[in-house]
Structures are given as C-alpha cells and as structure tokens.
mmCIF file of C-alpha atoms in Angstrom:
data_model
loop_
_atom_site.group_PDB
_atom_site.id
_atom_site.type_symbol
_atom_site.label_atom_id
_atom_site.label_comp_id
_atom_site.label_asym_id
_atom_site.label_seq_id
_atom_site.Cartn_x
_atom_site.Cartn_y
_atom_site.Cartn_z
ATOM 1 C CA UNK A 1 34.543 -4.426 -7.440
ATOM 2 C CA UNK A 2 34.645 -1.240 -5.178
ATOM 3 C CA UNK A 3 32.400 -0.278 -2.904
ATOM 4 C CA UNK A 4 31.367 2.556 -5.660
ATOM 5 C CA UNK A 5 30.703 0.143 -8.163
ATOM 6 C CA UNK A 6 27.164 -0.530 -9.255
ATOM 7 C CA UNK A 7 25.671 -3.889 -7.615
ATOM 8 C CA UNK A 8 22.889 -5.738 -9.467
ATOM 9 C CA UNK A 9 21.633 -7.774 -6.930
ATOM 10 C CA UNK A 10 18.895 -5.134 -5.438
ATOM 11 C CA UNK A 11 17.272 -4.970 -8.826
ATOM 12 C CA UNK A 12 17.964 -8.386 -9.977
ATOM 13 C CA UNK A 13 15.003 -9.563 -7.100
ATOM 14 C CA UNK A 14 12.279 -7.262 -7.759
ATOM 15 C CA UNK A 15 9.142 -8.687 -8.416
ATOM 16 C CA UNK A 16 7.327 -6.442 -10.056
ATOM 17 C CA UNK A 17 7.934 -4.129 -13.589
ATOM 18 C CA UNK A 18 9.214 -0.402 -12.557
ATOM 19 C CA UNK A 19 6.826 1.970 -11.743
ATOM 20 C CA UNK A 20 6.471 5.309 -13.297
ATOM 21 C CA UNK A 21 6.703 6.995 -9.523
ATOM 22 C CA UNK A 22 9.818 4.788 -9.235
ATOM 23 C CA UNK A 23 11.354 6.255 -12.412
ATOM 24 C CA UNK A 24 10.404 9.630 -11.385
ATOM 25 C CA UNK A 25 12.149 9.653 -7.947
ATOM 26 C CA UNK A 26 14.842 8.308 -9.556
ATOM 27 C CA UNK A 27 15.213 12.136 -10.618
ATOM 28 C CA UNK A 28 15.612 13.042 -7.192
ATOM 29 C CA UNK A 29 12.665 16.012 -7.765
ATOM 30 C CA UNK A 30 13.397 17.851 -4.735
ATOM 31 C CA UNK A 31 16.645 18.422 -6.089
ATOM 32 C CA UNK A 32 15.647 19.079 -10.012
ATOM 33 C CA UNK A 33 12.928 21.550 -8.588
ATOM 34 C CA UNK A 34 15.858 23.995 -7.297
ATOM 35 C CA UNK A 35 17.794 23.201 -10.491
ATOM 36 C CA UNK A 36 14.608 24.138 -12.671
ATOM 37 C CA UNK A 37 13.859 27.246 -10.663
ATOM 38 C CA UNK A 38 17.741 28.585 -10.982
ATOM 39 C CA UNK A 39 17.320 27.575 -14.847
ATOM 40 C CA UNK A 40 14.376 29.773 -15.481
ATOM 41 C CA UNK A 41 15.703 32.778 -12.806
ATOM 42 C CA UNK A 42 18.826 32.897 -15.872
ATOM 43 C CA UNK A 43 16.476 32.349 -18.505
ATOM 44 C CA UNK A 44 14.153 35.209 -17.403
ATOM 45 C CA UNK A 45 16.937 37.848 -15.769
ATOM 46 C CA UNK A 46 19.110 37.558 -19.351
ATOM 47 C CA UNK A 47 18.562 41.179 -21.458
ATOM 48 C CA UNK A 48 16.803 39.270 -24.278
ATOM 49 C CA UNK A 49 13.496 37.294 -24.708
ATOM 50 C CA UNK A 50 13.030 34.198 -26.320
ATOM 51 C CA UNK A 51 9.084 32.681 -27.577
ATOM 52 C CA UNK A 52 7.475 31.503 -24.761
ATOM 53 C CA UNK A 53 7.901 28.001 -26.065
ATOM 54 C CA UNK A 54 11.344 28.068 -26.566
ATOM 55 C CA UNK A 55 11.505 29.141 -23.081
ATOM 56 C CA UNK A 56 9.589 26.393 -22.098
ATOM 57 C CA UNK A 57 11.650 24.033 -24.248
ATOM 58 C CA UNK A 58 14.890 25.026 -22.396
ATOM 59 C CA UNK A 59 13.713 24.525 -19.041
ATOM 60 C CA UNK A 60 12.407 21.296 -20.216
ATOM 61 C CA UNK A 61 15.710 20.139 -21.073
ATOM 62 C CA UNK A 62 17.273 21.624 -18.147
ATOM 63 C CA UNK A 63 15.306 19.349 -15.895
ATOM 64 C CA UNK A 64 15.679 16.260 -18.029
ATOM 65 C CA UNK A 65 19.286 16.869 -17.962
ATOM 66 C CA UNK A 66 19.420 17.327 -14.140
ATOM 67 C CA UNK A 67 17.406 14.352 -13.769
ATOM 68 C CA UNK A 68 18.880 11.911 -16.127
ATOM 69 C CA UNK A 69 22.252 12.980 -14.375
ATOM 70 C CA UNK A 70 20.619 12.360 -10.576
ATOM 71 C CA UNK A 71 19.209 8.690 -12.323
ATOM 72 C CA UNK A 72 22.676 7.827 -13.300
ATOM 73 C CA UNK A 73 24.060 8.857 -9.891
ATOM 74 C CA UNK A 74 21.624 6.509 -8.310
ATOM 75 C CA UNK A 75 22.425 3.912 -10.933
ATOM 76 C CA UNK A 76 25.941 4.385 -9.627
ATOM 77 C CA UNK A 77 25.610 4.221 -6.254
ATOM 78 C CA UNK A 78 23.357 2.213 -5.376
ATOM 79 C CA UNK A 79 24.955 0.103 -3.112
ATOM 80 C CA UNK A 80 26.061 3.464 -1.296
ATOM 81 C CA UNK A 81 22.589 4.607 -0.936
ATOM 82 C CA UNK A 82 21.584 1.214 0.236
ATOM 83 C CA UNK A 83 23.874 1.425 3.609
ATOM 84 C CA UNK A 84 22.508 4.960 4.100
ATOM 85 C CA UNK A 85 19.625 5.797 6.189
ATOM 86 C CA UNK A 86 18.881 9.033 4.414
ATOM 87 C CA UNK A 87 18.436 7.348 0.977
ATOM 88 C CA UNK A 88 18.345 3.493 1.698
ATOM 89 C CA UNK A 89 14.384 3.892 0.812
ATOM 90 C CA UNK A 90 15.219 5.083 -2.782
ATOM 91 C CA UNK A 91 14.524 2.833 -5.490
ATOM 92 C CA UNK A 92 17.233 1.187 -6.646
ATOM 93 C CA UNK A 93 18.424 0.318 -3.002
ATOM 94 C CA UNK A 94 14.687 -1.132 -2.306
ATOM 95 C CA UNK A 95 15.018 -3.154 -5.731
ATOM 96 C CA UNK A 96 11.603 -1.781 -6.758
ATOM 97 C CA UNK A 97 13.495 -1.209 -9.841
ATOM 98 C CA UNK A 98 16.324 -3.193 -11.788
ATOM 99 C CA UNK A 99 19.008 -1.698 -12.754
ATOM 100 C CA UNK A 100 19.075 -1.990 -16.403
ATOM 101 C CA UNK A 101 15.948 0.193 -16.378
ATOM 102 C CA UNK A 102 17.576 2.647 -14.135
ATOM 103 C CA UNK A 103 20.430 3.299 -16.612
ATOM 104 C CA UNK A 104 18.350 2.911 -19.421
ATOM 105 C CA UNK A 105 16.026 5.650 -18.434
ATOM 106 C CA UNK A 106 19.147 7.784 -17.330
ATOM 107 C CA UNK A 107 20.778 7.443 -20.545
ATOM 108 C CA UNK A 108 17.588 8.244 -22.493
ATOM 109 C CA UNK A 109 17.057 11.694 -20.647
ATOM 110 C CA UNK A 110 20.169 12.703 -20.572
ATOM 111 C CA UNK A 111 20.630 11.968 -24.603
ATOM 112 C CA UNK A 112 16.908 13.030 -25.279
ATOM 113 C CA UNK A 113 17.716 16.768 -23.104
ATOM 114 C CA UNK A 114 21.173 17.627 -24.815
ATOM 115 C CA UNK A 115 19.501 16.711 -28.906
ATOM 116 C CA UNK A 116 16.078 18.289 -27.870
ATOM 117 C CA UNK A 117 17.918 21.711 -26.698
ATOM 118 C CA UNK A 118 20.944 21.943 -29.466
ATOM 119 C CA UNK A 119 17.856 21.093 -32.296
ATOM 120 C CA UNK A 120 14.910 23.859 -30.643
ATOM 121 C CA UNK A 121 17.712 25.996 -28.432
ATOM 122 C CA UNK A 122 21.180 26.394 -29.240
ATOM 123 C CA UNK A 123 23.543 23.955 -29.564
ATOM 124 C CA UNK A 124 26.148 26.328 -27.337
ATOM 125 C CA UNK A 125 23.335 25.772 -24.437
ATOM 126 C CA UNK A 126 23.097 22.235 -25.658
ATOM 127 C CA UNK A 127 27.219 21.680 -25.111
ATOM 128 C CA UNK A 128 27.002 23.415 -21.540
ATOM 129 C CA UNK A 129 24.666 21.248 -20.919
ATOM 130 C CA UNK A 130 25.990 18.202 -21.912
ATOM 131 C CA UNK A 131 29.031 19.098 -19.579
ATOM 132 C CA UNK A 132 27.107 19.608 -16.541
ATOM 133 C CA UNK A 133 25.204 16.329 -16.873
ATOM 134 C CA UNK A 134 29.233 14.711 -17.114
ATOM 135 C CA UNK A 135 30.149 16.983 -14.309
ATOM 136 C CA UNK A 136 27.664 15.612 -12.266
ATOM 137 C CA UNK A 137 27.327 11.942 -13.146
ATOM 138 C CA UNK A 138 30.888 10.878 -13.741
ATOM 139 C CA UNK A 139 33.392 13.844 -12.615
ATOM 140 C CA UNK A 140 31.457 14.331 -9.197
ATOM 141 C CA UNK A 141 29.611 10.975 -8.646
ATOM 142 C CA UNK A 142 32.014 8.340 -9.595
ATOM 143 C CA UNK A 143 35.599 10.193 -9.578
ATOM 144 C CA UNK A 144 35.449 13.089 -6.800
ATOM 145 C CA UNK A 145 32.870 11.786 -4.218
ATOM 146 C CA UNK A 146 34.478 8.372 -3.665
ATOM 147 C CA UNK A 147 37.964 9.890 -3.270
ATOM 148 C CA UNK A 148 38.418 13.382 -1.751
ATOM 149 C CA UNK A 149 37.077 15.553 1.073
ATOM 150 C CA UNK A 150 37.106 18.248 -1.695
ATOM 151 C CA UNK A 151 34.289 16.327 -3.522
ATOM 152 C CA UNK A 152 31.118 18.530 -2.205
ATOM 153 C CA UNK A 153 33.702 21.804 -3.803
ATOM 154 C CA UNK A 154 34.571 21.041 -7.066
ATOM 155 C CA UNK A 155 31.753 19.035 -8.006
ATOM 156 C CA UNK A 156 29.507 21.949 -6.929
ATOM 157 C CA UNK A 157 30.108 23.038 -10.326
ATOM 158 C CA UNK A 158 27.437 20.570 -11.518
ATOM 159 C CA UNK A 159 24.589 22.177 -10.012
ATOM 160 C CA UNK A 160 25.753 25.631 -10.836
ATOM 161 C CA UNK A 161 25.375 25.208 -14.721
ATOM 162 C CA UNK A 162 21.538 25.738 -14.843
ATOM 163 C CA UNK A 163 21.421 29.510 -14.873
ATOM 164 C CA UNK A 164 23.858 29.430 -16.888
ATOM 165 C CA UNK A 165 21.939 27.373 -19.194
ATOM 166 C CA UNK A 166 19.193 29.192 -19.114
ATOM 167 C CA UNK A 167 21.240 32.621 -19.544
ATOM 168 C CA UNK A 168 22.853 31.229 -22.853
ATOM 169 C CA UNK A 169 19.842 29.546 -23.696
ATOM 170 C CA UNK A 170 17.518 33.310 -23.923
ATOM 171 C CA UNK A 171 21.091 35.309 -25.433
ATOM 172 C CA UNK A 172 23.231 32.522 -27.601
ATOM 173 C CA UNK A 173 26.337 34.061 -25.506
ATOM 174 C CA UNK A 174 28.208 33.462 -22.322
ATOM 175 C CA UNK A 175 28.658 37.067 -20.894
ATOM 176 C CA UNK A 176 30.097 37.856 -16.943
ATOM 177 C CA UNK A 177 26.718 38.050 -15.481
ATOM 178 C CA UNK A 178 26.006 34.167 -15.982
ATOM 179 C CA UNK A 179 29.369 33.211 -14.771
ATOM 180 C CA UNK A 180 28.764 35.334 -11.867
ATOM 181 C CA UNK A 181 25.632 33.630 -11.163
ATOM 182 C CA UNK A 182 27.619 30.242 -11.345
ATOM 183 C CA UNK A 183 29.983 31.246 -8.825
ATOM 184 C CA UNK A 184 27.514 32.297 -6.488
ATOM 185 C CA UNK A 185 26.194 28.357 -6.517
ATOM 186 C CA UNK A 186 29.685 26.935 -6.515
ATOM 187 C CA UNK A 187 30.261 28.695 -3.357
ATOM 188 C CA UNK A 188 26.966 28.531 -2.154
ATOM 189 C CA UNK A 189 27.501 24.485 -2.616
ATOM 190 C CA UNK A 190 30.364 23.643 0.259
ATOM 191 C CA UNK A 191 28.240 25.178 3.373
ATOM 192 C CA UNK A 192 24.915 23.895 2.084
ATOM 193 C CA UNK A 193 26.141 20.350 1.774
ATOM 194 C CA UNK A 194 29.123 20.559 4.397
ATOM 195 C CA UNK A 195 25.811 21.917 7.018
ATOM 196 C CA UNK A 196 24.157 18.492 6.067
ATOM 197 C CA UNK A 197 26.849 16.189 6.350
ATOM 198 C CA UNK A 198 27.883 17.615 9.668
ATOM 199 C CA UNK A 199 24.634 15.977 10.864
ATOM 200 C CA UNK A 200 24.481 13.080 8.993
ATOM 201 C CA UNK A 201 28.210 12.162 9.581
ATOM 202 C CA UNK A 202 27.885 8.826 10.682
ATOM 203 C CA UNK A 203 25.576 7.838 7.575
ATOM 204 C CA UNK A 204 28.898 8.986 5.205
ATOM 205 C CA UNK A 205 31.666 7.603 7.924
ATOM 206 C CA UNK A 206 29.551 4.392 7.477
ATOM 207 C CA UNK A 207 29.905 4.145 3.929
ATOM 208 C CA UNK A 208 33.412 5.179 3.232
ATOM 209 C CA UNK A 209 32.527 8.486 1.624
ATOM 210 C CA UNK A 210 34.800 10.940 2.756
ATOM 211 C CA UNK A 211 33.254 13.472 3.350
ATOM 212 C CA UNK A 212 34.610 16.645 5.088
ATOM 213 C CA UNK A 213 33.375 15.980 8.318
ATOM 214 C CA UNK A 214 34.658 12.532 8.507
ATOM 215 C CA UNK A 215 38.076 13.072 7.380
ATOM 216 C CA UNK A 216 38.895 16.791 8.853
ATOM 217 C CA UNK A 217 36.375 16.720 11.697
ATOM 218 C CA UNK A 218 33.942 18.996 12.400
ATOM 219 C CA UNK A 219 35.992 22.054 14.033
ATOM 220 C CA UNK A 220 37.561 21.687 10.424
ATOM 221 C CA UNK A 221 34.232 21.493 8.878
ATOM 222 C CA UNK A 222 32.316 23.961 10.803
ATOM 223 C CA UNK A 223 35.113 26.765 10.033
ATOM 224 C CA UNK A 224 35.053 26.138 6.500
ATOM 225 C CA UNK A 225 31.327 26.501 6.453
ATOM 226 C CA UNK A 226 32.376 29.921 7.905
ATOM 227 C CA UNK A 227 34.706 30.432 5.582
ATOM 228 C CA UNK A 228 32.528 30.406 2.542
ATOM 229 C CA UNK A 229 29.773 32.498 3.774
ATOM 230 C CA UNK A 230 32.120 34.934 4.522
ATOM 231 C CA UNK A 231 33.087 34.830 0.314
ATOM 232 C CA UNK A 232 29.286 34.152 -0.459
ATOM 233 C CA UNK A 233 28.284 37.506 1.580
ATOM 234 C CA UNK A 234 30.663 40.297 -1.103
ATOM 235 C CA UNK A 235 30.295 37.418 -4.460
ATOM 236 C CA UNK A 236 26.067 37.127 -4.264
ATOM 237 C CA UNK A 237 25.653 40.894 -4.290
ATOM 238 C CA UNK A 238 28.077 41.122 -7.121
ATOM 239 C CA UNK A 239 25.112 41.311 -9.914
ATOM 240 C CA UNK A 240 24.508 44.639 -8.391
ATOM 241 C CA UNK A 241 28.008 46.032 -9.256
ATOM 242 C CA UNK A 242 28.842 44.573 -12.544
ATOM 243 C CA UNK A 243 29.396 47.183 -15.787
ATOM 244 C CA UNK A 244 27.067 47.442 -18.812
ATOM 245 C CA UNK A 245 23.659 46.686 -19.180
ATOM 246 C CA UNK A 246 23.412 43.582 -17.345
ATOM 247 C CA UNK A 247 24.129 44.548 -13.723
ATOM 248 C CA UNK A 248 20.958 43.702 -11.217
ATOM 249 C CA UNK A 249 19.411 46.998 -9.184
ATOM 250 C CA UNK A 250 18.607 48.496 -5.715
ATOM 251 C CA UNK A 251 15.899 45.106 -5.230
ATOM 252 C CA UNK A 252 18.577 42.311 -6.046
ATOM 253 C CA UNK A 253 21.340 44.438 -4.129
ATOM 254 C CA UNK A 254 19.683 44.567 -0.987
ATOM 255 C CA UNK A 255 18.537 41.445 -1.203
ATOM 256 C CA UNK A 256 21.612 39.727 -1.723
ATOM 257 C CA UNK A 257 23.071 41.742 1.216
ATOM 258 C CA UNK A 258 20.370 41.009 3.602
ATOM 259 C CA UNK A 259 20.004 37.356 2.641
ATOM 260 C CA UNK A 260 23.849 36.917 2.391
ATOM 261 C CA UNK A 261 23.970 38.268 6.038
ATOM 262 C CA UNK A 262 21.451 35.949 7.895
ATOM 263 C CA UNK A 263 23.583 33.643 5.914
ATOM 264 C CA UNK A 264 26.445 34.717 7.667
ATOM 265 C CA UNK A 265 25.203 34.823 11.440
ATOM 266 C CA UNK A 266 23.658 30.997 11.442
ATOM 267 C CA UNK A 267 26.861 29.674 9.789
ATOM 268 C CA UNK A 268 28.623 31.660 12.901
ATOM 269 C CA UNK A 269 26.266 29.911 14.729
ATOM 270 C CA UNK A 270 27.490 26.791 13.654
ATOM 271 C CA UNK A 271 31.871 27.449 13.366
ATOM 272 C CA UNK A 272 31.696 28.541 16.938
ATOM 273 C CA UNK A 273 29.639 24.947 18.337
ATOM 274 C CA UNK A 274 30.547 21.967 19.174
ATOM 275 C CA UNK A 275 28.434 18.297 19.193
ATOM 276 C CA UNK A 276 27.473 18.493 23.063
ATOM 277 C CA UNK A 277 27.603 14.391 22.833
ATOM 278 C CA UNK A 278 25.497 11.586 20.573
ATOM 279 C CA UNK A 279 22.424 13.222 21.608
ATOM 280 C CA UNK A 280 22.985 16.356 20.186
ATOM 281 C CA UNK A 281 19.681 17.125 18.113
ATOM 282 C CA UNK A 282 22.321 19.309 16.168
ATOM 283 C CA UNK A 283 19.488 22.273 15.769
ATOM 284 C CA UNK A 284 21.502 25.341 13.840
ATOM 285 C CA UNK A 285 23.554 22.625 11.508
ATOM 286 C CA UNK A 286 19.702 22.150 10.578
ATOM 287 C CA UNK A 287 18.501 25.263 10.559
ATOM 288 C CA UNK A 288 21.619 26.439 8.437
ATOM 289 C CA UNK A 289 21.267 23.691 5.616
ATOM 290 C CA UNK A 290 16.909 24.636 5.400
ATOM 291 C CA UNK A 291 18.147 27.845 5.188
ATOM 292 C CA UNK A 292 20.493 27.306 2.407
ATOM 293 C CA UNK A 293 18.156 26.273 0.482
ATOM 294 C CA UNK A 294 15.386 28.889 0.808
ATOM 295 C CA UNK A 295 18.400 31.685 0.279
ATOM 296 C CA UNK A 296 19.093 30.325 -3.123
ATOM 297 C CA UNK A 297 15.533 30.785 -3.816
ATOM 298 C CA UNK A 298 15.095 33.891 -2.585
ATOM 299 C CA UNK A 299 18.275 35.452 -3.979
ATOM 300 C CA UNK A 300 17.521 34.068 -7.511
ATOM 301 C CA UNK A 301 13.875 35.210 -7.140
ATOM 302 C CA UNK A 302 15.049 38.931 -6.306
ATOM 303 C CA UNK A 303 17.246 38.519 -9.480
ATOM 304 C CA UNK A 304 13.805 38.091 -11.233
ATOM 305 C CA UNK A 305 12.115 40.810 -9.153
ATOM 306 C CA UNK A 306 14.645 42.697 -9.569
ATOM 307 C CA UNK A 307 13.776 42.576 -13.877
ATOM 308 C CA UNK A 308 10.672 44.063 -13.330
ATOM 309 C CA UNK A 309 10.966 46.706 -10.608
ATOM 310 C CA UNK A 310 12.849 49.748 -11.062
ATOM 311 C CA UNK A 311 13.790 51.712 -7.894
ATOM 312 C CA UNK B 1 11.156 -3.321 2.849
ATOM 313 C CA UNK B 2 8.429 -3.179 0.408
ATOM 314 C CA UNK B 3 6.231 -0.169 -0.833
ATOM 315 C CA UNK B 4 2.802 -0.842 0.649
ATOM 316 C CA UNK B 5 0.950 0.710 -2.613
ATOM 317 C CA UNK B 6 2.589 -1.735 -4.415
ATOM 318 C CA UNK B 7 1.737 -4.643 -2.752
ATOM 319 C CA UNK B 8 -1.873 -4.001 -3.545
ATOM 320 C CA UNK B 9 -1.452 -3.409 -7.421
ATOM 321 C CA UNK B 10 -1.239 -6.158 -9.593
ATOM 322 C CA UNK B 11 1.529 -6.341 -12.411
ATOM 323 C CA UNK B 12 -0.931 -5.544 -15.267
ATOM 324 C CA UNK B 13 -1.733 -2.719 -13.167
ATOM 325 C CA UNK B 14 1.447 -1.723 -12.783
ATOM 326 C CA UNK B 15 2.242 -1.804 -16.569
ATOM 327 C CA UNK B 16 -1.199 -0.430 -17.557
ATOM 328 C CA UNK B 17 -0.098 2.380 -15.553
ATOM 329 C CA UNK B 18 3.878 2.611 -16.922
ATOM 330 C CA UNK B 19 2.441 2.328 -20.424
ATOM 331 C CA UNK B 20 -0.298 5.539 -20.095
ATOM 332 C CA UNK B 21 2.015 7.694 -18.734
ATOM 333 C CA UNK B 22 4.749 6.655 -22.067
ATOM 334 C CA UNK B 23 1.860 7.224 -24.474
ATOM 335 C CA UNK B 24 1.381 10.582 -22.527
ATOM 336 C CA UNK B 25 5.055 11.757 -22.443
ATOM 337 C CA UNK B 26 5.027 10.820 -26.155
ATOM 338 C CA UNK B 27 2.157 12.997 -27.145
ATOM 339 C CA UNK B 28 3.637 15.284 -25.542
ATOM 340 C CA UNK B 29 6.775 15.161 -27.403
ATOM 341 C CA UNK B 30 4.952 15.390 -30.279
ATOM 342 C CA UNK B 31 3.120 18.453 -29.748
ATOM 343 C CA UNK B 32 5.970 20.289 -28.368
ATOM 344 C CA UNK B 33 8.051 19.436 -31.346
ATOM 345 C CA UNK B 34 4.775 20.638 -33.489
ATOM 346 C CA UNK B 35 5.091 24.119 -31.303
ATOM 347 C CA UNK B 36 8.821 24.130 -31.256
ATOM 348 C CA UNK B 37 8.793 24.384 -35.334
ATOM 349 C CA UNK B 38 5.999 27.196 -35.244
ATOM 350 C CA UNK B 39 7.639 29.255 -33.040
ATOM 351 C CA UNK B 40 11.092 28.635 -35.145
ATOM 352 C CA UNK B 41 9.378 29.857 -38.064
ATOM 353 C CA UNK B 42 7.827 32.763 -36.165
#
C-alpha cells in the first residue's frame, strides 16, 4: 500500500459513534464557505434570474458537492493528514470517526448533490458538477497531488467550477463570461496555495507530497508566485472588457485592477525574499496567502456590486 | 489526542445527538423538495 492509500487503523479504534460536528468538518467548511460564496457570485452576476428557491437549491448542491468531494479527500488521505501538523487534528487522523462512515457520508453527498441539481436545476449544471467533484477527489487528490509539483495547477480546476455552476445553473448555457470567471480561480489557485506551502514546507517535505517548494525550492517557488499574479493582474479585469451583454462595468473594472495590483506588490514582496534561517516567522508568505483569500472575495463581490450599480 | 467535549458525552448522547440532526436534514429535504415542485410549476 502507498503512502496515499487510505489506512483503517485510525478509525478502526474509535470508541465512540461519529459525531455530527465530526461529519461536518469532514467538509472542510472554511473551504466550502469560499466555494459557496463564488457559486452564488455566478449564480447572481448571470443576465437571467431563476425562483429564489431554485437559487437556493443550486447553491445547496454546490456545497454538498464541494463537501462530499473535501470528505472523500480526507477519506483518502488520511494517513497524509495524520503526519501533518496543519491537519493531524482532523477527524479521520484523530479516529473520532471510522472510515467506513467517512466514505459513506462522502459518497452520499456527492450522489445526493449531482441527482438533487440535474432533477430541480439542470442536468448540464448537474454534469459540470459531477466533474468537478471527480476533478477534485480523484484527478487532484489521488492522481496529481501524490505525483507532480504541478498538482496545486491543474487541479486548481476543481475549485474553479462553482461559478461556473452557478452561471449555468441561473442561464442553462455555458457562455465566455463563466469560463472567464474559471480562469481567474485557476490562476488565482498556484500563488494562493504555492504562498501556503512555502511556509508550511516541511509539513509537505515530511510527507512525501511534492509540492513546489519541496521539489523546485523556494527561489523557484517564490518566482512562480510572481509569475501568476503578473497573468492574474490583465485576466481578473477581463469581465470588464468582454463583448455583448455580459461584460462587468466601471465598479468590477476598478476593482479588479486595484485588487489585482495589491495582489501584485505582496507577491513581489515575496519573489524577491529569501528564508533568513529556521526562525524565519515568514510574515509576507502569510500575509500574501490571507490576502488571497479575501481578494477572491472581494473581486467576486464587486462582480455582484457591480449587477446592481450603474456608473 | 482526544476531543475534550467528547470525553464528557456519553454514547447515547452522542447518537441522540447524530440522530436529531438526520431527522432534521431529512425534513428538510422534504420541504425543499415540496418548494422545489411549486416553484417548477410556477
């Protein structure tokens, strides 16, 4: 068995039946809450308007999806998780949970989420997201991650779906808008993951995930971070530029360009550093990755602004 | 390493607890479906 292989020893000992709280971190929230908020910012920013409940419905199903997929990528690697500070606490790792009930619950959300939006939705929106919970649980989590330095790149795809979802899920139609929106993630994924692994290196090099740091070093690393938020900066103010009668306005513009640009200077911060020794508190690699995350918000929530306000 | 709330809550607790929050979810199910089919309609 590899060292990516599930183990069944954790769960096999615990004590006690699985607790709903145990189930639900199993969803990895923190993570599903940025994946439900990009859902809805396509949902709401798409031309036409679906019943409120329908609406509803689809983000449902986007964050069932998303966390049926993060259940089966702790069902996965558990034994990962387990030699990692970061997530040895989880559940699985703890054996607060068994296994079996871990997959179980995966496989149940992520079935339940895909018939639940192709019956009330669309069953285009209902495909894509069927694809992004295989993108994410089996193309990234047990083929890409284990194996390349590239992993954090092409499997950003998986979190890049939801808008998408949501997009298709209000029209019935993929148009250039929504794919532009996915890009923007997929690109946006490399320097907010490649900023976190730059300080949490020895967690991956301890594991045998390859991440980019560990196998290209940082320099590598922190000038690929650069790189990206370089191609982030023109791509997230794209919206603004795009023919027909989806294009964003003046609010989403500027706030793409703004947000793209502080963006910009902390990953400079960051390509132009090196550790200064084991000490290093490794400040703007943190900064950079809390700021990734609030920029997605932000820019997404201008997209929605952006809806209502005409300037 | 053990969760401390959980060393304080019995096993009936713990299911008591598991089992509310299924009956909930399923209600829940059941009136969305119940919404989902008047808003098809609609």
């Amino acid at each position: 068995m590899t060292s990516t292989s599930p183990i069944t020893e954790a769960g096999a000992a615990a004590p006690l039946p699985a607790d709903w709280r145990d189930l639900f971190a199993l969803t990895k929230p923190r993570v599903m809450s940025l994946v439900i908020f990009t859902g809805l910012c396509g949902l709401i920013a798409a031309p036409d308007r679906i019943h409120p409940v329908l609406a509803f419905t689809a983000i449902l199903c986007i964050a069932m999806g998303a966390g049926g997929a993060a259940a089966l990528n702790q069902w996965w690697e558990a034994d990962i998780d387990a030699g990692m500070k970061r997530t040895a606490k989880r559940p699985l790792p703890q054996g607060r949970l068994d296994r079996t009930t871990a997959r179980d619950f995966a496989g149940v959300l992520c079935a339940a989420s895909v018939f639940l939006m192709g019956f009330a939705i669309s069953w285009l929106a209902a495909a894509i997201l069927a694809i992004s919970i295989i993108y994410y649980a089996v193309i990234y989590t047990v083929w890409l991650k284990p194996r390349t330095p590239q992993n954090i790149v092409i499997g950003g795809g998986a979190g890049a779906f939801p808008p998408l979802i949501g997009w298709v899920a209000a029209t019935g139609q993929i148009s250039l808008m929504p794919v532009v929106l996915f890009a923007i993630i997929f690109f946006w994924t490399p320097p907010h993951f490649w900023a976190l692994a730059l300080f949490v290196k020895s967690d991956y090099a301890k594991v045998g995930i390859p991440m980019m740091p560990v196998v290209a070093g940082e320099r590598s690393t922190r000038r690929q971070i650069l790189a990206y938020a370089i191609l982030l900066l023109p791509l997230s103010a794209l919206p603004w530029w795009l023919p027909g009668h989806e294009h964003s306005g003046a609010v989403y513009g500027i706030s793409a360009l703004v947000l793209s640009t502080i963006f910009l200077l902390l990953s400079i911060r960051v390509a132009f550093r090196e550790r200064t020794g084991p000490d290093d508190a490794m400040k703007p690699e943190k900064q950079l990755f809390g700021y990734s995350v609030l920029y997605l918000f932000a820019l997404f929530a201008a997209l929605v602004v952006d809806r209502f306000v005409v300037l | 390493m053990e969760d401390p709330h959980r060393e304080t809550r019995s096993i009936e607790q713990i299911r008591k607890s598991r089992n509310r929050v299924l009956a909930l979810s399923l209600a829940a199910f059941v009136i969305l479906v119940f919404f989902i089919s008047i808003a098809k309609m609609s």
